[in-house]
Coordinates of N, CA and C and ligand atoms in Angstrom, one line a residue:
M1 N 0.8 -1.2 0.0 CA 0.0 0.0 0.0 C 0.9 1.2 0.0
D2 N 0.4 2.3 -0.7 CA 1.2 3.5 -0.8 C 0.9 4.5 0.3
L3 N 1.9 4.9 1.0 CA 1.8 5.8 2.1 C 2.5 7.1 1.8
H4 N 1.8 8.3 1.9 CA 2.4 9.5 1.6 C 2.3 10.4 2.9
V5 N 3.5 11.0 3.3 CA 3.5 11.7 4.6 C 3.2 13.2 4.3
L6 N 2.1 13.6 4.8 CA 1.7 15.0 4.6 C 2.2 15.8 5.9
G7 N 2.2 15.2 7.0 CA 2.6 15.8 8.2 C 3.0 14.8 9.2
C8 N 4.1 14.9 9.9 CA 4.6 13.9 10.8 C 5.2 14.4 12.1
H9 N 4.8 15.6 12.5 CA 5.4 16.2 13.7 C 4.3 16.6 14.7
G10 N 4.8 16.8 15.9 CA 3.9 17.1 17.0 C 3.8 18.6 17.2
G11 N 4.1 19.4 16.2 CA 4.0 20.9 16.3 C 4.2 21.4 14.9
E12 N 4.1 22.7 14.7 CA 4.2 23.3 13.4 C 5.2 24.5 13.3
T13 N 6.0 24.5 12.2 CA 6.8 25.6 11.8 C 6.8 25.5 10.3
P14 N 7.5 26.4 9.6 CA 7.5 26.2 8.1 C 8.2 24.9 7.7
R15 N 8.9 24.3 8.6 CA 9.5 23.0 8.3 C 8.9 21.8 9.0
H16 N 7.9 22.0 9.7 CA 7.2 20.9 10.4 C 5.7 21.0 10.2
R17 N 5.1 19.9 10.0 CA 3.6 19.9 9.9 C 3.0 18.8 10.8
T18 N 1.8 19.1 11.3 CA 1.2 18.2 12.2 C 0.6 17.0 11.5
S19 N 0.2 16.0 12.2 CA -0.1 14.6 11.7 C -1.1 14.6 10.6
A20 N -0.7 14.0 9.5 CA -1.6 13.7 8.4 C -0.9 12.8 7.4
F21 N -1.6 11.7 7.0 CA -1.0 10.7 6.1 C -2.0 10.3 5.1
L22 N -1.5 10.0 3.9 CA -2.4 9.5 2.8 C -2.1 8.1 2.5
L23 N -3.2 7.3 2.4 CA -3.1 5.9 1.9 C -3.7 5.9 0.5
G24 N -2.9 5.8 -0.5 CA -3.4 6.0 -1.9 C -3.8 7.4 -2.0
R25 N -4.8 7.7 -2.8 CA -5.2 9.1 -3.0 C -6.5 9.5 -2.3
K26 N -7.3 8.4 -1.8 CA -8.6 8.7 -1.4 C -8.8 8.8 0.1
L27 N -7.9 8.1 0.8 CA -8.1 7.9 2.3 C -6.9 8.6 3.0
A28 N -7.3 9.5 4.0 CA -6.3 10.1 4.8 C -6.4 9.6 6.2
I29 N -5.3 9.6 7.0 CA -5.3 9.3 8.4 C -4.9 10.6 9.1
D30 N -5.8 11.2 9.8 CA -5.7 12.5 10.5 C -5.5 13.6 9.5
A31 N -5.8 14.8 10.1 CA -6.0 16.0 9.2 C -5.2 17.2 9.6
G32 N -4.0 16.9 10.2 CA -3.2 18.0 10.7 C -2.5 18.8 9.6
A33 N -2.5 18.2 8.3 CA -1.8 18.9 7.2 C -2.4 18.6 5.9
L34 N -3.7 18.5 5.8 CA -4.4 18.2 4.5 C -4.3 19.3 3.5
T35 N -4.4 20.5 4.0 CA -4.3 21.6 3.1 C -2.9 22.2 3.0
A36 N -2.1 22.0 4.1 CA -0.7 22.5 4.1 C 0.1 21.6 3.2
G37 N -0.3 20.3 3.0 CA 0.5 19.4 2.2 C -0.1 18.9 0.9
L38 N -1.3 19.4 0.5 CA -1.9 18.9 -0.7 C -2.4 20.0 -1.6
M39 N -2.1 19.9 -2.9 CA -2.7 20.8 -3.9 C -4.2 20.6 -3.9
L40 N -4.9 21.6 -4.5 CA -6.3 21.6 -4.6 C -6.9 20.3 -5.2
A41 N -6.3 19.9 -6.3 CA -6.9 18.7 -7.0 C -6.8 17.5 -6.1
D42 N -5.7 17.4 -5.3 CA -5.6 16.3 -4.4 C -6.5 16.4 -3.2
Q43 N -6.7 17.6 -2.7 CA -7.7 17.8 -1.6 C -9.0 17.3 -2.1
C44 N -9.4 17.6 -3.3 CA -10.7 17.3 -3.8 C -10.8 15.8 -4.1
A45 N -9.7 15.1 -4.4 CA -9.7 13.7 -4.7 C -9.9 12.8 -3.4
L46 N -9.7 13.4 -2.2 CA -10.0 12.7 -1.0 C -11.4 12.2 -0.9
E47 N -11.6 11.1 -0.3 CA -13.0 10.6 -0.1 C -13.3 10.6 1.4
A48 N -12.3 10.1 2.2 CA -12.6 10.0 3.7 C -11.3 10.3 4.5
V49 N -11.5 10.7 5.7 CA -10.4 10.9 6.7 C -10.7 10.1 7.9
L50 N -9.8 9.3 8.3 CA -9.9 8.6 9.6 C -9.3 9.5 10.7
V51 N -10.1 9.9 11.6 CA -9.7 10.8 12.7 C -9.4 10.0 14.0
S52 N -8.1 10.1 14.4 CA -7.8 9.3 15.6 C -8.3 9.8 16.9
H53 N -8.4 11.2 16.9 CA -8.9 11.9 18.1 C -9.1 13.3 17.7
A54 N -9.7 14.1 18.6 CA -10.2 15.4 18.3 C -9.2 16.5 18.6
H55 N -8.0 16.2 19.0 CA -7.1 17.3 19.3 C -6.8 18.0 18.0
L56 N -6.6 19.4 18.2 CA -6.4 20.3 17.0 C -5.3 19.9 16.0
D57 N -4.2 19.4 16.6 CA -3.1 19.1 15.7 C -3.4 17.9 14.7
H58 N -4.6 17.2 15.0 CA -5.0 16.1 14.2 C -6.3 16.4 13.3
V59 N -6.9 17.5 13.6 CA -8.1 17.8 12.9 C -8.1 19.2 12.2
K60 N -7.1 20.0 12.5 CA -7.3 21.4 12.2 C -7.5 21.7 10.7
D61 N -6.9 20.9 9.8 CA -7.0 21.2 8.4 C -8.4 20.6 7.8
L62 N -9.2 20.0 8.6 CA -10.5 19.7 8.2 C -11.3 21.0 7.8
A63 N -11.0 22.0 8.6 CA -11.7 23.3 8.4 C -11.4 23.8 6.9
T64 N -10.1 23.9 6.6 CA -9.7 24.5 5.3 C -10.0 23.5 4.1
V65 N -9.8 22.2 4.3 CA -10.0 21.3 3.2 C -11.5 21.3 2.8
V66 N -12.4 21.3 3.8 CA -13.8 21.3 3.5 C -14.2 22.6 2.8
D67 N -13.7 23.7 3.2 CA -14.0 25.0 2.6 C -13.6 24.9 1.1
N68 N -12.3 24.5 0.9 CA -11.8 24.4 -0.5 C -12.7 23.5 -1.3
R69 N -13.1 22.3 -0.8 CA -13.8 21.3 -1.5 C -15.2 21.8 -1.9
V70 N -15.8 22.5 -1.0 CA -17.2 23.0 -1.3 C -17.1 24.0 -2.4
Q71 N -16.1 24.9 -2.4 CA -16.0 25.9 -3.5 C -15.7 25.2 -4.8
S72 N -15.1 24.0 -4.7 CA -14.7 23.3 -6.0 C -15.8 22.4 -6.5
G73 N -16.9 22.3 -5.7 CA -18.0 21.4 -6.1 C -17.6 19.9 -5.8
A74 N -16.7 19.6 -4.9 CA -16.3 18.2 -4.6 C -17.5 17.6 -3.8
P75 N -17.5 16.2 -3.9 CA -18.6 15.6 -3.0 C -18.3 15.7 -1.6
P76 N -19.2 15.3 -0.7 CA -19.0 15.4 0.7 C -17.8 14.6 1.2
L77 N -17.0 15.2 2.1 CA -15.9 14.5 2.7 C -16.4 13.7 3.9
V78 N -16.1 12.4 3.9 CA -16.5 11.5 5.0 C -15.5 11.6 6.1
I79 N -16.0 12.0 7.3 CA -15.1 12.1 8.5 C -15.4 10.9 9.3
V80 N -14.4 10.0 9.5 CA -14.7 8.7 10.1 C -14.0 8.7 11.5
G81 N -14.7 8.5 12.5 CA -14.1 8.4 13.9 C -15.1 7.8 14.8
T82 N -14.7 7.7 16.1 CA -15.6 7.1 17.1 C -16.7 8.1 17.4
K83 N -17.7 7.6 18.1 CA -18.8 8.5 18.5 C -18.3 9.7 19.4
A84 N -17.4 9.4 20.3 CA -16.9 10.5 21.1 C -16.1 11.5 20.3
T85 N -15.3 11.1 19.4 CA -14.5 12.0 18.6 C -15.4 12.8 17.7
L86 N -16.4 12.2 17.0 CA -17.3 12.9 16.2 C -18.1 13.9 17.0
G87 N -18.5 13.5 18.2 CA -19.2 14.4 19.1 C -18.5 15.7 19.4
V88 N -17.2 15.6 19.6 CA -16.3 16.8 19.9 C -16.3 17.7 18.6
L89 N -16.1 17.0 17.4 CA -16.1 17.8 16.2 C -17.4 18.6 16.0
R90 N -18.5 17.9 16.2 CA -19.8 18.5 16.0 C -20.0 19.7 17.0
K91 N -19.7 19.5 18.3 CA -20.0 20.4 19.3 C -19.0 21.6 19.3
H92 N -17.7 21.3 19.1 CA -16.7 22.3 19.3 C -16.0 22.8 18.1
F93 N -16.2 22.2 16.9 CA -15.4 22.6 15.7 C -16.4 23.1 14.6
F94 N -17.1 22.1 14.0 CA -18.1 22.5 13.0 C -19.4 22.9 13.7
N95 N -19.4 23.9 14.5 CA -20.5 24.2 15.4 C -21.3 25.5 15.0
G96 N -20.9 26.0 13.9 CA -21.5 27.3 13.4 C -21.0 28.5 14.1
L97 N -20.0 28.3 15.0 CA -19.3 29.4 15.7 C -17.8 29.5 15.4
L98 N -17.2 28.4 15.8 CA -15.7 28.3 15.5 C -15.5 28.2 14.0
W99 N -16.4 27.4 13.4 CA -16.4 27.2 11.9 C -17.8 26.8 11.5
P100 N -18.1 27.1 10.2 CA -19.5 26.7 9.8 C -19.8 25.2 10.0
D101 N -21.1 24.9 10.2 CA -21.5 23.5 10.3 C -21.6 22.9 8.9
F102 N -20.5 22.4 8.4 CA -20.5 21.9 7.0 C -21.3 20.6 6.8
S103 N -21.8 20.1 7.9 CA -22.7 18.9 7.7 C -24.1 19.4 7.3
Q104 N -24.3 20.7 7.3 CA -25.6 21.3 6.8 C -25.5 22.2 5.6
I105 N -24.3 22.6 5.3 CA -24.1 23.6 4.2 C -23.1 22.9 3.2
P106 N -23.2 23.3 1.9 CA -24.1 24.3 1.3 C -25.6 23.9 1.5
S107 N -25.9 22.6 1.6 CA -27.3 22.3 1.8 C -27.4 20.9 2.6
P108 N -28.4 20.7 3.4 CA -28.4 19.4 4.1 C -28.4 18.2 3.2
S109 N -28.9 18.4 2.0 CA -28.9 17.2 1.0 C -27.5 17.0 0.3
A110 N -26.8 18.1 0.2 CA -25.4 18.0 -0.4 C -24.4 18.8 0.4
P111 N -24.1 18.3 1.6 CA -23.2 19.0 2.5 C -21.7 18.9 2.2
G112 N -20.9 19.6 2.9 CA -19.5 19.6 2.7 C -18.9 18.3 3.4
I113 N -19.5 17.9 4.5 CA -19.0 16.8 5.3 C -20.1 15.8 5.6
V114 N -19.7 14.6 5.8 CA -20.7 13.6 6.3 C -19.9 12.8 7.4
Y115 N -20.5 12.7 8.6 CA -19.9 12.0 9.7 C -20.2 10.5 9.6
R116 N -19.2 9.7 9.8 CA -19.4 8.2 9.8 C -18.8 7.7 11.1
E117 N -19.6 7.1 11.9 CA -19.2 6.6 13.2 C -18.5 5.2 13.0
L118 N -17.4 5.1 13.7 CA -16.6 3.9 13.6 C -16.7 3.1 14.9
G119 N -17.1 1.9 14.9 CA -17.1 1.1 16.1 C -15.7 0.7 16.5
L120 N -15.6 0.3 17.8 CA -14.3 -0.1 18.3 C -14.1 -1.6 18.1
E121 N -12.9 -2.0 17.7 CA -12.5 -3.4 17.6 C -13.1 -4.1 16.4
V122 N -14.1 -3.6 15.7 CA -14.7 -4.3 14.6 C -14.2 -3.8 13.3
P123 N -13.8 -4.8 12.4 CA -13.3 -4.4 11.1 C -14.4 -3.7 10.3
E124 N -14.1 -2.6 9.6 CA -15.1 -1.9 8.8 C -14.4 -1.5 7.4
Q125 N -15.2 -1.5 6.4 CA -14.7 -1.1 5.1 C -14.7 0.4 4.9
V126 N -13.6 1.0 4.6 CA -13.5 2.4 4.3 C -12.6 2.6 3.0
C127 N -13.2 3.1 2.0 CA -12.5 3.4 0.7 C -11.7 2.2 0.2
G128 N -12.2 1.1 0.3 CA -11.5 -0.1 -0.1 C -10.5 -0.7 0.8
F129 N -10.3 -0.1 2.0 CA -9.4 -0.6 3.0 C -10.3 -1.2 4.2
T130 N -9.7 -2.2 4.9 CA -10.4 -2.7 6.1 C -9.7 -2.0 7.3
V131 N -10.6 -1.3 8.1 CA -10.0 -0.5 9.1 C -10.6 -1.0 10.5
R132 N -9.7 -1.2 11.4 CA -10.1 -1.5 12.8 C -9.6 -0.5 13.7
A133 N -10.5 0.1 14.6 CA -10.1 1.1 15.6 C -9.9 0.4 16.9
L134 N -8.8 0.8 17.6 CA -8.5 0.2 18.9 C -8.2 1.4 19.8
L135 N -8.7 1.4 21.0 CA -8.4 2.5 22.0 C -7.0 2.4 22.4
V136 N -6.4 3.6 22.5 CA -5.0 3.7 23.1 C -5.1 4.6 24.3
S137 N -4.0 5.1 24.8 CA -4.0 5.7 26.1 C -3.5 7.2 26.0
H138 N -4.4 8.1 25.8 CA -4.1 9.5 25.7 C -5.0 10.3 26.6
T139 N -5.0 11.6 26.5 CA -5.7 12.5 27.5 C -7.2 12.6 27.2
I140 N -7.6 12.3 25.9 CA -9.0 12.2 25.5 C -9.1 10.9 24.7
E141 N -10.4 10.5 24.4 CA -10.5 9.2 23.7 C -9.8 9.3 22.4
T142 N -8.9 8.3 22.2 CA -8.1 8.2 21.0 C -7.9 6.8 20.5
C143 N -7.9 6.7 19.2 CA -7.8 5.4 18.6 C -6.5 5.2 17.8
A144 N -6.0 4.0 17.9 CA -5.1 3.5 16.9 C -5.9 2.9 15.7
F145 N -5.3 2.9 14.5 CA -6.0 2.2 13.4 C -5.1 1.1 12.9
V146 N -5.8 -0.1 12.6 CA -5.1 -1.1 11.9 C -5.8 -1.2 10.6
V147 N -5.0 -1.0 9.5 CA -5.5 -0.8 8.2 C -5.0 -1.9 7.2
T148 N -5.9 -2.6 6.5 CA -5.4 -3.6 5.6 C -5.9 -3.2 4.2
S149 N -5.0 -3.3 3.2 CA -5.3 -3.0 1.9 C -6.0 -4.1 1.2
E150 N -6.6 -3.9 0.0 CA -7.2 -5.0 -0.8 C -6.3 -6.1 -1.1
E151 N -5.0 -5.7 -1.2 CA -3.9 -6.7 -1.5 C -3.5 -7.5 -0.3
G152 N -4.1 -7.2 0.9 CA -3.8 -7.9 2.1 C -2.6 -7.4 2.9
R153 N -2.1 -6.2 2.6 CA -1.0 -5.6 3.4 C -1.6 -4.9 4.5
T154 N -1.0 -5.0 5.7 CA -1.5 -4.3 6.9 C -0.5 -3.4 7.5
M155 N -1.0 -2.2 7.9 CA -0.2 -1.3 8.7 C -1.0 -0.8 9.9
A156 N -0.2 -0.4 10.9 CA -0.9 0.1 12.1 C -0.4 1.6 12.3
Y157 N -1.3 2.4 12.8 CA -1.1 3.8 13.2 C -1.4 4.0 14.6
S158 N -0.5 4.4 15.5 CA -0.8 4.4 16.9 C -1.7 5.5 17.4
G159 N -1.8 6.6 16.6 CA -2.5 7.8 17.2 C -1.6 8.3 18.3
D160 N -2.1 9.3 19.0 CA -1.3 9.8 20.1 C -1.5 8.9 21.3
T161 N -0.4 8.5 21.9 CA -0.6 7.5 23.0 C 0.6 7.5 24.0
G162 N 0.3 7.3 25.2 CA 1.4 7.0 26.2 C 1.5 5.4 26.2
P163 N 2.1 4.9 27.2 CA 2.2 3.4 27.3 C 0.8 2.8 27.2
T164 N 0.7 1.7 26.4 CA -0.7 1.2 26.2 C -0.6 -0.3 26.0
E165 N -1.7 -1.0 26.0 CA -1.7 -2.5 26.0 C -2.4 -3.1 24.8
R166 N -3.7 -2.7 24.6 CA -4.5 -3.4 23.7 C -4.0 -3.4 22.2
L167 N -3.3 -2.3 21.8 CA -2.8 -2.2 20.5 C -1.8 -3.3 20.3
W168 N -0.9 -3.5 21.2 CA 0.2 -4.5 21.0 C -0.4 -6.0 21.1
E169 N -1.4 -6.1 21.9 CA -2.1 -7.4 22.0 C -2.7 -7.7 20.6
A170 N -3.4 -6.7 20.0 CA -4.1 -7.0 18.7 C -3.0 -7.2 17.6
L171 N -1.9 -6.5 17.7 CA -0.9 -6.6 16.6 C -0.2 -7.9 16.7
A172 N -0.1 -8.5 17.8 CA 0.5 -9.8 18.0 C -0.2 -10.8 17.1
A173 N -1.5 -10.6 16.9 CA -2.2 -11.6 16.1 C -2.2 -11.3 14.6
E174 N -1.5 -10.2 14.2 CA -1.5 -9.8 12.7 C -0.3 -10.5 12.1
Q175 N -0.6 -11.4 11.2 CA 0.5 -12.2 10.5 C 1.3 -11.4 9.5
D176 N 0.6 -10.6 8.7 CA 1.2 -9.9 7.6 C 1.3 -8.4 7.9
L177 N 2.0 -8.0 9.0 CA 2.1 -6.6 9.4 C 3.3 -6.0 8.7
A178 N 3.1 -4.9 7.9 CA 4.2 -4.4 7.1 C 4.9 -3.3 7.9
A179 N 4.3 -2.6 8.8 CA 4.9 -1.5 9.5 C 4.0 -1.0 10.6
V180 N 4.6 -0.3 11.6 CA 3.8 0.4 12.6 C 4.2 1.8 12.6
L181 N 3.3 2.8 12.4 CA 3.6 4.2 12.6 C 3.4 4.5 14.1
L182 N 4.4 4.9 14.8 CA 4.4 5.0 16.2 C 4.8 6.4 16.6
E183 N 4.0 6.9 17.5 CA 4.3 8.3 18.0 C 5.5 8.3 19.0
V184 N 6.3 9.3 18.9 CA 7.3 9.6 19.9 C 7.4 11.2 20.0
S185 N 7.2 11.7 21.1 CA 6.9 13.2 21.2 C 8.0 13.9 21.9
F186 N 8.5 13.4 23.1 CA 9.4 14.2 24.0 C 10.6 13.4 24.3
P187 N 11.7 14.1 24.6 CA 13.0 13.5 25.1 C 12.8 13.0 26.5
E188 N 13.7 12.2 27.0 CA 13.6 11.7 28.4 C 13.5 12.8 29.4
K189 N 14.2 13.9 29.2 CA 14.2 14.9 30.3 C 12.8 15.5 30.5
E190 N 12.0 15.3 29.5 CA 10.6 15.8 29.6 C 9.6 14.6 29.9
R191 N 10.1 13.6 30.6 CA 9.3 12.4 30.8 C 8.0 12.7 31.6
K192 N 8.1 13.7 32.6 CA 6.9 14.0 33.3 C 5.9 14.6 32.4
L193 N 6.3 15.5 31.6 CA 5.4 16.2 30.6 C 4.8 15.2 29.7
A194 N 5.6 14.2 29.2 CA 5.1 13.2 28.3 C 4.0 12.3 29.0
T195 N 4.3 12.0 30.3 CA 3.3 11.2 31.0 C 2.0 11.9 31.3
Q196 N 2.2 13.2 31.7 CA 1.0 14.0 31.9 C 0.1 14.2 30.6
S197 N 0.8 14.3 29.5 CA 0.1 14.6 28.3 C -0.2 13.4 27.4
G198 N 0.1 12.2 27.9 CA -0.2 11.0 27.2 C 0.6 10.7 26.0
H199 N 1.9 10.9 26.1 CA 2.8 10.7 24.9 C 4.0 9.8 25.3
L200 N 4.8 9.5 24.3 CA 5.9 8.6 24.5 C 7.2 9.3 24.4
T201 N 8.2 8.9 25.2 CA 9.6 9.3 25.0 C 10.4 8.1 24.4
P202 N 11.6 8.3 24.0 CA 12.4 7.1 23.4 C 12.4 5.9 24.3
Q203 N 12.7 6.1 25.6 CA 12.7 4.9 26.5 C 11.3 4.2 26.6
L204 N 10.3 5.0 26.6 CA 9.0 4.5 26.6 C 8.7 3.7 25.3
V205 N 9.1 4.3 24.2 CA 9.0 3.5 22.9 C 9.7 2.2 23.0
E206 N 10.9 2.2 23.5 CA 11.6 0.9 23.7 C 10.8 -0.1 24.5
A207 N 10.2 0.4 25.6 CA 9.4 -0.5 26.4 C 8.2 -1.0 25.7
E208 N 7.5 -0.1 24.9 CA 6.3 -0.5 24.2 C 6.7 -1.6 23.2
L209 N 7.8 -1.4 22.5 CA 8.2 -2.4 21.4 C 8.5 -3.7 22.0
K210 N 9.0 -3.8 23.2 CA 9.2 -5.1 23.9 C 7.9 -5.8 24.0
K211 N 6.8 -5.1 24.2 CA 5.5 -5.8 24.3 C 5.1 -6.4 23.0
L212 N 5.6 -5.8 21.9 CA 5.2 -6.3 20.6 C 6.2 -7.5 20.3
G213 N 7.4 -7.4 20.6 CA 8.4 -8.5 20.5 C 8.7 -8.9 19.0
R214 N 8.7 -7.9 18.1 CA 9.2 -8.2 16.7 C 10.2 -7.2 16.3
P215 N 11.5 -7.4 16.8 CA 12.5 -6.4 16.6 C 12.8 -6.1 15.1
E216 N 12.4 -7.0 14.2 CA 12.7 -6.7 12.7 C 11.7 -5.8 12.1
L217 N 10.5 -5.7 12.7 CA 9.4 -5.0 12.1 C 9.7 -3.5 11.9
P218 N 9.5 -2.9 10.7 CA 9.7 -1.4 10.6 C 8.8 -0.6 11.5
I219 N 9.4 0.2 12.3 CA 8.7 1.1 13.2 C 9.0 2.5 12.6
L220 N 7.9 3.2 12.2 CA 8.1 4.5 11.5 C 7.6 5.6 12.6
L221 N 8.5 6.3 13.1 CA 8.2 7.2 14.2 C 7.7 8.6 13.6
Y222 N 6.8 9.2 14.4 CA 6.3 10.5 14.0 C 5.8 11.2 15.3
H223 N 5.3 12.4 15.1 CA 4.8 13.3 16.2 C 5.9 13.9 17.1
V224 N 7.1 13.9 16.7 CA 8.2 14.6 17.5 C 7.8 16.1 17.6
K225 N 8.0 16.6 18.8 CA 7.9 18.1 19.0 C 9.0 18.8 18.3
P226 N 8.8 19.8 17.5 CA 9.9 20.5 16.8 C 11.0 21.0 17.7
V227 N 10.6 21.4 18.9 CA 11.6 22.0 19.8 C 12.6 20.9 20.3
F228 N 12.2 19.7 20.3 CA 13.0 18.6 20.8 C 13.5 17.6 19.8
Q229 N 13.4 18.0 18.5 CA 13.6 17.0 17.4 C 15.0 16.4 17.5
R230 N 16.0 17.2 17.6 CA 17.4 16.6 17.6 C 17.6 15.7 18.8
E231 N 17.1 16.1 20.0 CA 17.3 15.3 21.2 C 16.6 14.0 21.1
V232 N 15.4 14.0 20.6 CA 14.6 12.8 20.4 C 15.3 11.8 19.4
E233 N 15.7 12.4 18.3 CA 16.4 11.6 17.3 C 17.7 10.9 17.8
L234 N 18.4 11.7 18.6 CA 19.7 11.2 19.2 C 19.4 10.0 20.2
E235 N 18.3 10.3 21.0 CA 18.0 9.2 22.0 C 17.5 8.0 21.3
C236 N 16.7 8.1 20.2 CA 16.2 7.0 19.5 C 17.3 6.2 18.8
A237 N 18.3 6.9 18.4 CA 19.5 6.3 17.7 C 20.2 5.3 18.7
R238 N 20.0 5.5 20.0 CA 20.7 4.5 21.0 C 19.9 3.3 21.2
I239 N 18.7 3.2 20.6 CA 17.9 2.0 20.8 C 18.3 1.0 19.7
T240 N 18.9 -0.1 20.1 CA 19.4 -1.0 19.1 C 18.5 -2.2 18.7
E241 N 17.7 -2.6 19.6 CA 16.9 -3.8 19.3 C 15.5 -3.5 18.8
A242 N 15.6 -2.6 17.7 CA 14.3 -2.2 17.1 C 14.7 -1.6 15.7
N243 N 13.8 -1.8 14.7 CA 14.0 -1.3 13.4 C 13.3 0.1 13.2
L244 N 14.0 1.1 13.8 CA 13.3 2.4 13.9 C 13.8 3.3 12.7
S245 N 12.8 4.1 12.2 CA 13.2 5.3 11.4 C 12.2 6.4 11.6
F246 N 12.6 7.6 11.3 CA 11.7 8.7 11.4 C 11.0 9.1 10.1
L247 N 9.7 9.2 10.1 CA 9.1 9.6 8.9 C 9.5 11.1 8.5
Q248 N 9.6 11.3 7.2 CA 10.0 12.7 6.8 C 8.8 13.3 6.0
L249 N 8.8 14.6 6.1 CA 7.7 15.3 5.3 C 7.8 15.0 3.8
D250 N 6.6 14.8 3.2 CA 6.4 14.6 1.8 C 7.1 13.3 1.3
E251 N 7.4 12.4 2.2 CA 8.0 11.1 1.9 C 6.9 10.2 1.3
D252 N 7.3 9.4 0.3 CA 6.4 8.3 -0.2 C 7.0 7.0 0.2
L253 N 6.2 6.1 0.7 CA 6.6 4.8 1.1 C 5.7 3.8 0.5
V254 N 6.2 2.6 0.2 CA 5.4 1.5 -0.2 C 5.5 0.4 0.9
L255 N 4.3 0.2 1.5 CA 4.4 -0.7 2.6 C 3.9 -2.1 2.2
Ligands
LIG301 ZN1 -3.5 14.4 21.1
LIG302 ZN1 -1.1 15.1 18.5

């Protein structure tokens, strides 16, 4: 399956974009950089966005992508997430105050967005992929996604998480797992902040990967805070019993 990195950081500068990934051309995972990283035609080619949780760094470009699509006459964008995540988007984001309620405009019969609720743990079909949402451990309800292509390739996306259990238990049963996109946000000296905010440090990543127990599996790291990028990269370079690499902006991978 083709993965394109639109945004892979836990903060934003002209050289860093927040979390957003493309699987093929139609399906995005998170929306932190959908307009920052995609030309108009590609924004309009999207069909659905899997939203891991409602934090702004994962949803903010929903505002601008929908606006652009409506003006371009594109079909409704399907926003896929758990009931809790969609509830936050309805109440606090597309609420007619912070941003227009695009589930009702331009018209209720032809809106800019359609919400699709995703159940937990059950495989569902989205844009030709099989998607399973699993709860991880963050400060608000957050999902990891296990995504399988029509060709049978599987990748996992951790979402924002601190130390967690269910994800690793579920991935242990995946025979044909191509890669795991795993968050790492803070260096060790910020361990307290990482713990308070539900994120991982390099040592915590090492401990999480021991739970998975597949040292050869490609682990693609993302969500590094720009302020701590060098430090986190250096600390991760000391982890030897794992196949780690950092995702790069605008990178294309075949998983
Ligand atoms: Zn978050
Ligand atoms: Zn985040």
